[in-house]
Amino acid sequence: MKDLKTIRGMPDLYDLDIERISRVENICMEVFKSFNYQEFRTPIIENKSLFQRSAGETSDIVQKEVYEFDDRNGETLCLRPEGTAGLVRALITNGLLSEEIKKYFYLGPMFRYERPQKGRKRQFFQAGVELIGEGSSKSDVEIILVGKTILDKLGINFCLEINYLGGEESLNSYRTYLREFLQENKDSFEEKLYSRLQRNPVRAIDSKDENIQKVIKDAKDITNFLTDEEKQLFAETVDTLDQLKVDYKINTNLVRGMDYYTGTVFEYTVDSLGAQNAVIGGGRYDNLIKELGGKDLPAIGFALGIDRLSEIISLEGKTKDVFIGYAEAKSVSYAQDIGNKLRLNNGSLVIENYLGNANVSKQLKKANSLGFKFVIIVGQEEQNTKIFKVKNLTQDEETTLNEVELMEFFNG
RNA sequence: GUGGGCGUAGCUCAGCUGGUUAGAGCGCUGGUUUGUGGUACCGGAGGUCGAGGGUUCGAAACCCUUCGCCCACCCCA
């Protein structure tokens, strides 16, 4: 039976789960398109080296969370752990980069080999946007607004946290400072932890570990290492958010897991998801495109956890419209004919043509338990007279209509 | 990778310090009701008690192993 199990952290999705997920997906797409972003689909499998070069060789994602395998000609491939690198690769591969501003979105499954817990699966679904070719605060603000619009439309209470990491030089001097600072406090950490922190010192500042927090709270924060120009850019972004009345919290401890982030970074968090409380995370990555071999273009984007959001939205009651039952078996085809006329007449209706063997009484029972609002029973009588009884299950009313009236009845 | 909790019907769970035939509610299904639902009543199906091994006269229960789920660390969306 082992071969009939799903892979750990990769559940089958159906019923309510998938209803929730597709509601989030639909709203994401709707909002992306309303901001005039274009859809992009890249393969789920890429060369592993792409992620080593983008997310970073030392990042946890690449070090221990990538599903990798050799294909038959010996290349090391992997299941994508995130979406940005693949999209940037595709823009370069297809020669789509120019001075013009480009706006793309994507949506699909990502894979990371992690211990599953609340809000964390091994196959999970992300939607994301990337705005390429604009480095000013205007683009920061737009990307932040796209995220906010989605969360608003989903009716979710959230908190926006932002920070500014600075460009390569600022970030490197901050890293150097942190390494030295950690070295001075080396005795406070275990060997293993210490070497991990040395490898990625910025990680220490948003650690939940009490021990680390106690030490790191005396360290200087990133703002001490930003250039005047960088401070100015961040101030512009923050000012614009104020003007637009977008609430935010500056969190100088906010850092991101991928090495490619520079400049503005942000996270939308919620409080009902336990430890995995980030539902949207993103930021500026002004060096990534160049480093992967493309033009030297600034860019900013975010990724959104579709399944995380799907866990916390409320689902409005879905309505199914018409259940068409039959009185005698030979009337089924006529019932299907009526059903299709109704569908052609109004494509947004959900119409079930009953195909089972239950009698009329059972059919009514089924229609009710399946959540249909109207029932039409079609039989010899209806076929002869072309007059139908439309039963409203919620109000216990029956309306008698001819075919033309029937079409009108369901036309709005 | 490290902790803690948990696997019994499709779902939510009960099942005492080991005791003979495995329980409830919900759902499903048949009937009361052969062209009209919701409520009610009566019946039915459905379980190698996660898997493998061990202890025992006897294991859903105790021990070991393993797989999975949940939560947290870590990491991140």
Short mmCIF file of C-alpha atoms (C1' of nucleotides) in Angstrom, two decimals:
data_model
loop_
_atom_site.label_atom_id
_atom_site.label_comp_id
_atom_site.label_asym_id
_atom_site.label_seq_id
_atom_site.Cartn_x
_atom_site.Cartn_y
_atom_site.Cartn_z
CA MET A 1 0.00 0.00 0.00
CA LYS A 2 3.01 2.22 0.40
CA ASP A 3 2.92 3.15 -3.25
CA LEU A 4 -0.58 4.54 -2.82
CA LYS A 5 0.46 7.14 -0.31
CA THR A 6 1.15 10.73 -1.15
CA ILE A 7 4.66 12.05 -0.68
CA ARG A 8 5.21 13.68 2.67
CA GLY A 9 4.27 17.34 2.68
CA MET A 10 2.51 17.03 -0.68
CA PRO A 11 -1.15 16.39 0.05
CA ASP A 12 -3.84 15.77 -2.51
CA LEU A 13 -6.08 18.81 -2.66
CA TYR A 14 -9.82 18.58 -3.18
CA ASP A 15 -13.18 19.84 -1.95
CA LEU A 16 -12.88 22.81 0.38
CA ASP A 17 -9.08 22.93 0.14
CA ILE A 18 -9.13 23.50 -3.57
CA GLU A 19 -12.05 25.90 -3.38
CA ARG A 20 -10.06 28.04 -1.01
CA ILE A 21 -6.91 27.82 -3.10
CA SER A 22 -8.60 28.71 -6.33
CA ARG A 23 -10.36 31.65 -4.72
CA VAL A 24 -6.96 33.03 -3.70
CA GLU A 25 -5.52 32.28 -7.13
CA ASN A 26 -8.39 33.98 -8.90
CA ILE A 27 -8.14 37.12 -6.84
CA CYS A 28 -4.38 37.24 -7.31
CA MET A 29 -4.73 37.01 -11.07
CA GLU A 30 -7.51 39.55 -11.12
CA VAL A 31 -5.41 42.05 -9.18
CA PHE A 32 -2.22 41.39 -11.14
CA LYS A 33 -4.05 41.94 -14.39
CA SER A 34 -5.72 45.07 -13.07
CA PHE A 35 -2.24 46.51 -12.50
CA ASN A 36 -1.42 45.46 -16.08
CA TYR A 37 1.03 42.70 -15.23
CA GLN A 38 1.45 39.94 -17.82
CA GLU A 39 1.38 36.28 -16.97
CA PHE A 40 4.57 34.26 -17.36
CA ARG A 41 4.91 30.50 -16.98
CA THR A 42 8.31 28.97 -16.58
CA PRO A 43 9.07 25.26 -16.09
CA ILE A 44 8.92 23.67 -12.66
CA ILE A 45 12.34 22.12 -13.30
CA GLU A 46 15.46 24.23 -13.77
CA ASN A 47 19.19 23.72 -13.55
CA LYS A 48 20.20 23.68 -9.92
CA SER A 49 23.03 26.10 -10.66
CA LEU A 50 20.45 28.82 -11.37
CA PHE A 51 19.43 28.85 -7.74
CA GLN A 52 22.97 28.53 -6.47
CA ARG A 53 23.78 31.70 -8.36
CA SER A 54 20.61 33.61 -7.37
CA ALA A 55 19.35 32.60 -3.94
CA GLY A 56 22.94 31.98 -2.95
CA GLU A 57 25.17 28.98 -2.32
CA THR A 58 25.09 29.56 1.42
CA SER A 59 21.35 30.09 1.73
CA ASP A 60 19.47 27.36 3.59
CA ILE A 61 17.18 26.98 0.63
CA VAL A 62 19.97 25.88 -1.67
CA GLN A 63 22.02 24.11 0.98
CA LYS A 64 19.41 21.73 2.26
CA GLU A 65 15.94 22.35 0.87
CA VAL A 66 16.25 21.77 -2.85
CA TYR A 67 14.84 18.62 -4.46
CA GLU A 68 17.65 17.81 -6.86
CA PHE A 69 18.36 14.98 -9.24
CA ASP A 70 20.50 14.16 -12.23
CA ASP A 71 18.74 13.76 -15.52
CA ARG A 72 19.79 11.14 -18.03
CA ASN A 73 22.57 13.16 -19.55
CA GLY A 74 24.09 13.97 -16.19
CA GLU A 75 22.92 17.51 -15.66
CA THR A 76 21.96 18.42 -12.12
CA LEU A 77 18.40 19.67 -12.17
CA CYS A 78 16.02 20.62 -9.41
CA LEU A 79 12.41 21.38 -8.63
CA ARG A 80 12.18 25.14 -8.32
CA PRO A 81 12.19 26.34 -4.68
CA GLU A 82 11.02 29.84 -5.62
CA GLY A 83 9.82 31.79 -8.63
CA THR A 84 11.96 34.86 -9.16
CA ALA A 85 15.13 33.18 -10.42
CA GLY A 86 13.26 31.21 -13.06
CA LEU A 87 11.44 34.25 -14.32
CA VAL A 88 14.61 36.34 -14.53
CA ARG A 89 16.32 33.46 -16.33
CA ALA A 90 13.43 33.29 -18.79
CA LEU A 91 13.61 37.02 -19.51
CA ILE A 92 17.29 36.68 -20.35
CA THR A 93 16.85 33.43 -22.29
CA ASN A 94 14.11 34.94 -24.44
CA GLY A 95 15.75 38.33 -24.94
CA LEU A 96 12.90 40.17 -23.28
CA LEU A 97 14.94 42.72 -21.37
CA SER A 98 15.12 46.28 -22.59
CA GLU A 99 15.13 49.75 -21.08
CA GLU A 100 11.38 49.63 -21.01
CA ILE A 101 9.66 48.78 -17.73
CA LYS A 102 8.46 45.16 -17.70
CA LYS A 103 5.76 43.81 -15.43
CA TYR A 104 5.15 40.10 -15.06
CA PHE A 105 3.36 37.77 -12.72
CA TYR A 106 3.53 34.02 -12.19
CA LEU A 107 1.64 31.46 -10.24
CA GLY A 108 2.35 27.82 -9.52
CA PRO A 109 3.84 25.12 -7.32
CA MET A 110 7.22 25.44 -5.61
CA PHE A 111 9.13 22.74 -3.75
CA ARG A 112 11.25 22.77 -0.64
CA TYR A 113 12.41 19.82 1.41
CA GLU A 114 11.44 21.01 4.89
CA ARG A 115 9.69 19.51 7.91
CA PRO A 116 6.02 20.20 7.28
CA GLN A 117 4.11 22.26 9.81
CA LYS A 118 1.34 24.80 9.89
CA GLY A 119 1.59 26.93 6.75
CA ARG A 120 4.51 24.94 5.41
CA LYS A 121 4.34 22.11 2.91
CA ARG A 122 6.94 20.53 0.69
CA GLN A 123 4.92 21.35 -2.37
CA PHE A 124 3.33 24.75 -1.92
CA PHE A 125 1.82 27.33 -4.20
CA GLN A 126 3.10 30.80 -4.78
CA ALA A 127 1.98 33.72 -6.83
CA GLY A 128 4.40 36.52 -7.48
CA VAL A 129 5.05 39.72 -9.39
CA GLU A 130 8.20 41.23 -10.75
CA LEU A 131 8.62 44.84 -11.89
CA ILE A 132 11.76 45.20 -13.92
CA GLY A 133 13.64 48.26 -15.15
CA GLU A 134 12.64 50.84 -12.56
CA GLY A 135 14.73 51.56 -9.48
CA SER A 136 12.91 54.44 -7.86
CA SER A 137 10.54 54.46 -4.93
CA LYS A 138 7.67 54.64 -7.44
CA SER A 139 8.16 50.97 -8.20
CA ASP A 140 8.61 50.07 -4.53
CA VAL A 141 5.29 51.66 -3.79
CA GLU A 142 3.50 50.01 -6.69
CA ILE A 143 4.67 46.55 -5.70
CA ILE A 144 3.65 47.13 -2.09
CA LEU A 145 0.25 48.32 -3.32
CA VAL A 146 -0.29 45.22 -5.43
CA GLY A 147 0.19 43.10 -2.34
CA LYS A 148 -2.04 45.26 -0.22
CA THR A 149 -4.81 45.20 -2.81
CA ILE A 150 -4.84 41.42 -2.85
CA LEU A 151 -5.01 41.15 0.92
CA ASP A 152 -7.75 43.78 1.05
CA LYS A 153 -9.78 41.93 -1.54
CA LEU A 154 -9.39 38.71 0.39
CA GLY A 155 -10.60 40.47 3.51
CA ILE A 156 -7.52 39.68 5.55
CA ASN A 157 -6.14 41.67 8.49
CA PHE A 158 -2.44 42.12 8.01
CA CYS A 159 0.61 44.03 9.13
CA LEU A 160 3.11 45.51 6.66
CA GLU A 161 6.73 45.60 7.76
CA ILE A 162 9.44 47.23 5.71
CA ASN A 163 13.15 47.75 5.88
CA TYR A 164 15.96 48.95 3.66
CA LEU A 165 18.95 46.68 3.21
CA GLY A 166 21.12 48.89 1.04
CA GLY A 167 23.18 48.06 -1.99
CA GLU A 168 26.07 45.68 -2.18
CA GLU A 169 28.61 47.94 -0.50
CA SER A 170 26.43 48.99 2.41
CA LEU A 171 25.22 45.48 2.97
CA ASN A 172 28.74 44.11 2.87
CA SER A 173 30.04 46.59 5.39
CA TYR A 174 27.12 45.74 7.63
CA ARG A 175 27.92 42.05 7.24
CA THR A 176 31.55 42.66 8.08
CA TYR A 177 30.53 44.61 11.15
CA LEU A 178 28.15 41.87 12.26
CA ARG A 179 30.79 39.17 11.78
CA GLU A 180 33.17 41.10 13.99
CA PHE A 181 30.45 41.73 16.50
CA LEU A 182 29.60 38.03 16.61
CA GLN A 183 33.23 37.13 16.98
CA GLU A 184 33.50 39.32 20.04
CA ASN A 185 30.61 37.36 21.50
CA LYS A 186 31.73 34.00 20.25
CA ASP A 187 31.58 32.46 23.73
CA SER A 188 27.82 32.96 23.85
CA PHE A 189 27.15 30.49 21.04
CA GLU A 190 27.60 26.85 20.36
CA GLU A 191 30.17 25.98 17.73
CA LYS A 192 27.65 24.93 15.08
CA LEU A 193 25.39 27.90 15.57
CA TYR A 194 28.35 30.25 15.51
CA SER A 195 29.64 29.02 12.20
CA ARG A 196 26.18 29.26 10.69
CA LEU A 197 25.86 32.82 11.87
CA GLN A 198 29.29 33.67 10.52
CA ARG A 199 28.29 32.30 7.15
CA ASN A 200 25.19 34.44 7.07
CA PRO A 201 25.47 37.07 9.80
CA VAL A 202 22.45 39.11 8.76
CA ARG A 203 20.31 36.12 9.70
CA ALA A 204 21.20 36.63 13.34
CA ILE A 205 19.31 39.88 13.66
CA ASP A 206 15.84 38.44 13.11
CA SER A 207 16.43 35.19 14.96
CA LYS A 208 13.80 33.97 17.42
CA ASP A 209 16.50 32.37 19.53
CA GLU A 210 16.55 34.13 22.91
CA ASN A 211 20.24 33.62 23.26
CA ILE A 212 20.98 35.24 19.93
CA GLN A 213 18.50 38.02 20.57
CA LYS A 214 20.14 38.87 23.87
CA VAL A 215 23.52 39.27 22.24
CA ILE A 216 22.43 40.92 19.03
CA LYS A 217 20.25 43.61 20.57
CA ASP A 218 23.40 45.55 21.41
CA ALA A 219 24.60 45.54 17.82
CA LYS A 220 24.12 48.55 15.56
CA ASP A 221 21.31 48.28 13.05
CA ILE A 222 21.51 48.55 9.28
CA THR A 223 20.65 52.23 9.14
CA ASN A 224 24.14 53.04 10.39
CA PHE A 225 25.62 51.59 7.24
CA LEU A 226 23.44 53.15 4.56
CA THR A 227 24.71 55.86 2.27
CA ASP A 228 22.91 59.22 2.19
CA GLU A 229 21.55 58.34 -1.21
CA GLU A 230 20.11 55.08 0.08
CA LYS A 231 18.59 56.76 3.08
CA GLN A 232 16.99 59.25 0.72
CA LEU A 233 15.50 56.50 -1.46
CA PHE A 234 14.01 54.76 1.53
CA ALA A 235 12.63 58.05 2.85
CA GLU A 236 10.87 58.62 -0.46
CA THR A 237 9.24 55.22 -0.35
CA VAL A 238 8.11 55.75 3.21
CA ASP A 239 6.82 59.26 2.46
CA THR A 240 4.78 58.00 -0.46
CA LEU A 241 3.28 55.27 1.66
CA ASP A 242 2.30 57.96 4.18
CA GLN A 243 0.67 60.01 1.44
CA LEU A 244 -1.26 56.99 0.26
CA LYS A 245 -2.26 56.24 3.85
CA VAL A 246 -0.74 52.79 3.78
CA ASP A 247 0.04 51.64 7.30
CA TYR A 248 3.45 50.09 7.83
CA LYS A 249 5.98 49.37 10.49
CA ILE A 250 9.67 49.91 9.92
CA ASN A 251 11.51 46.86 11.18
CA THR A 252 15.27 47.24 10.93
CA ASN A 253 15.59 43.57 11.80
CA LEU A 254 13.67 42.43 8.75
CA VAL A 255 15.91 40.49 6.37
CA ARG A 256 15.08 38.00 3.69
CA GLY A 257 16.29 34.50 3.02
CA MET A 258 17.50 34.91 -0.49
CA ASP A 259 20.90 36.54 -0.99
CA TYR A 260 19.81 38.57 -3.98
CA TYR A 261 17.79 41.16 -2.08
CA THR A 262 19.03 44.74 -1.97
CA GLY A 263 17.32 47.97 -0.98
CA THR A 264 13.71 47.93 0.07
CA VAL A 265 12.44 44.68 1.54
CA PHE A 266 9.02 44.07 3.01
CA GLU A 267 6.76 41.45 4.46
CA TYR A 268 3.03 41.22 5.00
CA THR A 269 2.31 39.18 8.11
CA VAL A 270 -0.85 37.88 9.75
CA ASP A 271 -1.32 36.62 13.28
CA SER A 272 -3.49 33.55 12.69
CA LEU A 273 -0.92 31.32 11.01
CA GLY A 274 1.29 30.32 13.91
CA ALA A 275 5.00 30.49 13.32
CA GLN A 276 4.74 30.80 9.54
CA ASN A 277 3.13 34.20 9.70
CA ALA A 278 4.48 35.76 6.50
CA VAL A 279 1.97 35.66 3.67
CA ILE A 280 3.76 37.97 1.28
CA GLY A 281 7.46 38.66 1.20
CA GLY A 282 9.52 40.54 -1.27
CA GLY A 283 11.93 43.26 -2.06
CA ARG A 284 14.33 44.88 -4.44
CA TYR A 285 16.95 42.85 -6.29
CA ASP A 286 18.93 45.35 -8.32
CA ASN A 287 21.96 43.12 -8.94
CA LEU A 288 20.37 39.79 -9.74
CA ILE A 289 19.66 40.27 -13.43
CA LYS A 290 23.17 41.43 -14.16
CA GLU A 291 24.68 38.65 -12.05
CA LEU A 292 22.73 36.03 -13.94
CA GLY A 293 24.08 37.40 -17.20
CA GLY A 294 21.45 39.89 -18.29
CA LYS A 295 21.36 43.66 -18.58
CA ASP A 296 22.11 45.81 -15.55
CA LEU A 297 18.51 46.53 -14.62
CA PRO A 298 16.92 47.27 -11.26
CA ALA A 299 13.92 45.21 -10.21
CA ILE A 300 11.53 44.59 -7.38
CA GLY A 301 8.93 41.93 -6.71
CA PHE A 302 7.26 39.76 -4.15
CA ALA A 303 6.06 36.23 -3.64
CA LEU A 304 2.79 35.35 -2.00
CA GLY A 305 1.93 32.11 -0.22
CA ILE A 306 -1.26 30.92 -1.87
CA ASP A 307 -1.86 28.01 0.47
CA ARG A 308 -1.07 30.11 3.51
CA LEU A 309 -3.66 32.66 2.50
CA SER A 310 -6.13 29.95 1.60
CA GLU A 311 -6.01 28.72 5.18
CA ILE A 312 -7.18 32.00 6.63
CA ILE A 313 -9.74 33.36 4.19
CA SER A 314 -13.40 32.90 4.83
CA LEU A 315 -15.29 31.17 2.08
CA GLU A 316 -18.54 32.76 1.08
CA GLY A 317 -21.37 30.30 0.58
CA LYS A 318 -21.19 28.95 -2.91
CA THR A 319 -24.48 28.71 -4.73
CA LYS A 320 -25.27 26.04 -7.23
CA ASP A 321 -28.12 27.03 -9.43
CA VAL A 322 -30.18 24.39 -11.17
CA PHE A 323 -30.59 20.67 -10.59
CA ILE A 324 -32.37 19.02 -13.50
CA GLY A 325 -33.84 15.69 -12.56
CA TYR A 326 -35.94 13.31 -14.58
CA ALA A 327 -39.12 11.33 -14.08
CA GLU A 328 -38.57 8.47 -16.52
CA ALA A 329 -35.27 7.12 -17.81
CA LYS A 330 -36.21 7.91 -21.43
CA SER A 331 -36.56 11.59 -20.56
CA VAL A 332 -32.89 11.99 -19.61
CA SER A 333 -31.80 13.12 -23.06
CA TYR A 334 -34.54 15.71 -23.14
CA ALA A 335 -33.40 16.89 -19.70
CA GLN A 336 -29.87 17.22 -21.07
CA ASP A 337 -31.23 19.22 -23.97
CA ILE A 338 -32.97 21.64 -21.63
CA GLY A 339 -29.86 21.84 -19.47
CA ASN A 340 -27.70 22.79 -22.40
CA LYS A 341 -30.14 25.42 -23.62
CA LEU A 342 -29.95 26.98 -20.18
CA ARG A 343 -26.16 26.85 -20.18
CA LEU A 344 -25.93 28.47 -23.60
CA ASN A 345 -28.44 31.06 -22.47
CA ASN A 346 -26.46 31.96 -19.33
CA GLY A 347 -22.95 30.62 -19.10
CA SER A 348 -22.43 31.52 -15.47
CA LEU A 349 -25.05 29.13 -14.15
CA VAL A 350 -24.04 25.93 -12.40
CA ILE A 351 -26.39 23.29 -13.75
CA GLU A 352 -26.36 19.63 -12.80
CA ASN A 353 -28.06 17.13 -15.07
CA TYR A 354 -28.85 14.21 -12.81
CA LEU A 355 -27.61 10.93 -14.27
CA GLY A 356 -28.13 8.41 -11.46
CA ASN A 357 -30.98 6.02 -10.83
CA ALA A 358 -32.76 7.61 -7.89
CA ASN A 359 -36.49 8.24 -8.01
CA VAL A 360 -37.90 11.75 -8.01
CA SER A 361 -38.17 11.92 -4.26
CA LYS A 362 -34.52 10.93 -3.87
CA GLN A 363 -33.49 13.35 -6.56
CA LEU A 364 -35.07 16.20 -4.65
CA LYS A 365 -33.26 15.08 -1.54
CA LYS A 366 -29.99 15.02 -3.42
CA ALA A 367 -30.55 18.43 -4.98
CA ASN A 368 -31.16 19.81 -1.53
CA SER A 369 -28.13 18.27 0.10
CA LEU A 370 -25.89 19.28 -2.80
CA GLY A 371 -26.91 22.90 -2.23
CA PHE A 372 -28.92 23.64 -5.34
CA LYS A 373 -31.32 26.53 -5.37
CA PHE A 374 -33.70 25.36 -8.10
CA VAL A 375 -34.95 22.00 -9.28
CA ILE A 376 -36.64 21.18 -12.56
CA ILE A 377 -38.00 17.67 -13.02
CA VAL A 378 -38.27 16.75 -16.69
CA GLY A 379 -40.49 13.93 -17.87
CA GLN A 380 -42.89 12.88 -20.57
CA GLU A 381 -45.35 15.51 -19.40
CA GLU A 382 -42.83 18.37 -19.84
CA GLN A 383 -41.67 16.99 -23.14
CA ASN A 384 -45.25 17.03 -24.44
CA THR A 385 -46.43 20.34 -23.04
CA LYS A 386 -43.12 22.27 -23.03
CA ILE A 387 -44.19 23.62 -19.70
CA PHE A 388 -41.84 23.31 -16.73
CA LYS A 389 -42.21 23.55 -13.02
CA VAL A 390 -39.26 25.35 -11.46
CA LYS A 391 -39.04 24.61 -7.77
CA ASN A 392 -37.22 27.01 -5.50
CA LEU A 393 -35.75 24.88 -2.74
CA THR A 394 -34.92 27.72 -0.42
CA GLN A 395 -38.37 29.29 -0.45
CA ASP A 396 -40.56 26.28 -1.15
CA GLU A 397 -42.14 27.93 -4.18
CA GLU A 398 -42.94 26.47 -7.56
CA THR A 399 -43.19 28.54 -10.71
CA THR A 400 -44.76 27.23 -13.90
CA LEU A 401 -43.04 28.45 -17.08
CA ASN A 402 -42.94 27.69 -20.79
CA GLU A 403 -39.57 27.32 -22.52
CA VAL A 404 -39.15 30.99 -23.42
CA GLU A 405 -40.11 32.07 -19.93
CA LEU A 406 -37.73 29.49 -18.53
CA MET A 407 -34.81 31.04 -20.40
CA GLU A 408 -35.80 34.49 -19.23
CA PHE A 409 -36.20 33.28 -15.67
CA PHE A 410 -32.55 32.19 -15.56
CA ASN A 411 -31.17 35.13 -17.43
CA GLY A 412 -30.12 37.42 -14.66
"C1'" G B 1 18.27 17.91 11.00
"C1'" U B 2 16.26 18.53 16.65
"C1'" G B 3 12.19 18.44 20.23
"C1'" G B 4 6.87 17.44 21.87
"C1'" G B 5 1.89 15.45 20.68
"C1'" C B 6 -0.88 11.89 17.73
"C1'" G B 7 -2.44 7.57 14.11
"C1'" U B 8 -9.33 3.19 15.83
"C1'" A B 9 -15.42 3.41 10.05
"C1'" G B 10 -15.58 8.33 4.54
"C1'" C B 11 -15.26 12.54 8.76
"C1'" U B 12 -14.90 13.90 14.29
"C1'" C B 13 -13.67 10.92 18.08
"C1'" A B 14 -14.77 7.10 22.63
"C1'" G B 15 -12.63 2.45 24.00
"C1'" C B 16 -10.64 1.76 32.11
"C1'" U B 17 -4.66 -1.01 35.24
"C1'" G B 18 -4.25 -6.13 28.59
"C1'" G B 19 -9.92 -10.13 28.55
"C1'" U B 20 -13.31 -13.03 24.48
"C1'" U B 21 -18.36 -10.48 19.21
"C1'" A B 22 -14.80 -3.16 17.92
"C1'" G B 23 -18.33 1.64 19.73
"C1'" A B 24 -20.98 6.64 19.18
"C1'" G B 25 -22.26 10.97 16.42
"C1'" C B 26 -22.16 12.87 11.52
"C1'" G B 27 -22.09 11.16 6.50
"C1'" C B 28 -23.52 7.20 2.94
"C1'" U B 29 -27.42 3.79 1.75
"C1'" G B 30 -32.59 1.02 1.79
"C1'" G B 31 -37.57 1.76 3.57
"C1'" U B 32 -42.06 4.55 5.66
"C1'" U B 33 -43.00 7.99 0.55
"C1'" U B 34 -43.11 4.43 -7.57
"C1'" G B 35 -43.70 12.74 -10.28
"C1'" U B 36 -41.63 16.43 -5.47
"C1'" G B 37 -36.74 17.82 -0.81
"C1'" G B 38 -35.59 19.78 4.15
"C1'" U B 39 -37.96 17.19 9.79
"C1'" A B 40 -39.05 12.39 12.01
"C1'" C B 41 -38.95 7.05 12.64
"C1'" C B 42 -37.16 1.92 11.33
"C1'" G B 43 -33.29 -0.96 8.87
"C1'" G B 44 -28.26 -1.69 6.24
"C1'" A B 45 -23.34 -1.41 4.49
"C1'" G B 46 -18.68 0.12 5.94
"C1'" G B 47 -12.58 -1.61 10.27
"C1'" U B 48 -6.23 -6.68 8.55
"C1'" C B 49 -7.47 -0.53 15.30
"C1'" G B 50 -1.15 3.20 10.18
"C1'" A B 51 2.60 -0.95 8.91
"C1'" G B 52 6.19 -4.80 10.61
"C1'" G B 53 8.11 -7.50 14.59
"C1'" G B 54 8.09 -8.85 19.95
"C1'" U B 55 6.00 -9.97 25.13
"C1'" U B 56 1.49 -12.84 26.63
"C1'" C B 57 -3.06 -18.20 27.38
"C1'" G B 58 -4.94 -13.54 25.30
"C1'" A B 59 -2.84 -6.98 22.37
"C1'" A B 60 -6.46 -1.46 19.57
"C1'" A B 61 -4.05 -1.11 24.54
"C1'" C B 62 2.56 -3.00 26.79
"C1'" C B 63 7.86 -3.00 24.24
"C1'" C B 64 10.98 -2.26 19.72
"C1'" U B 65 11.30 -0.70 14.61
"C1'" U B 66 9.22 1.98 10.68
"C1'" C B 67 5.87 5.20 7.91
"C1'" G B 68 2.68 9.23 8.18
"C1'" C B 69 0.05 13.47 10.41
"C1'" C B 70 0.06 17.84 13.76
"C1'" C B 71 2.81 21.67 16.49
"C1'" A B 72 7.37 24.09 17.59
"C1'" C B 73 12.82 24.96 16.64
"C1'" C B 74 15.13 26.04 12.14
"C1'" C B 75 13.78 28.24 7.57
"C1'" C B 76 10.49 31.08 4.74
"C1'" A B 77 5.80 32.65 1.22
#
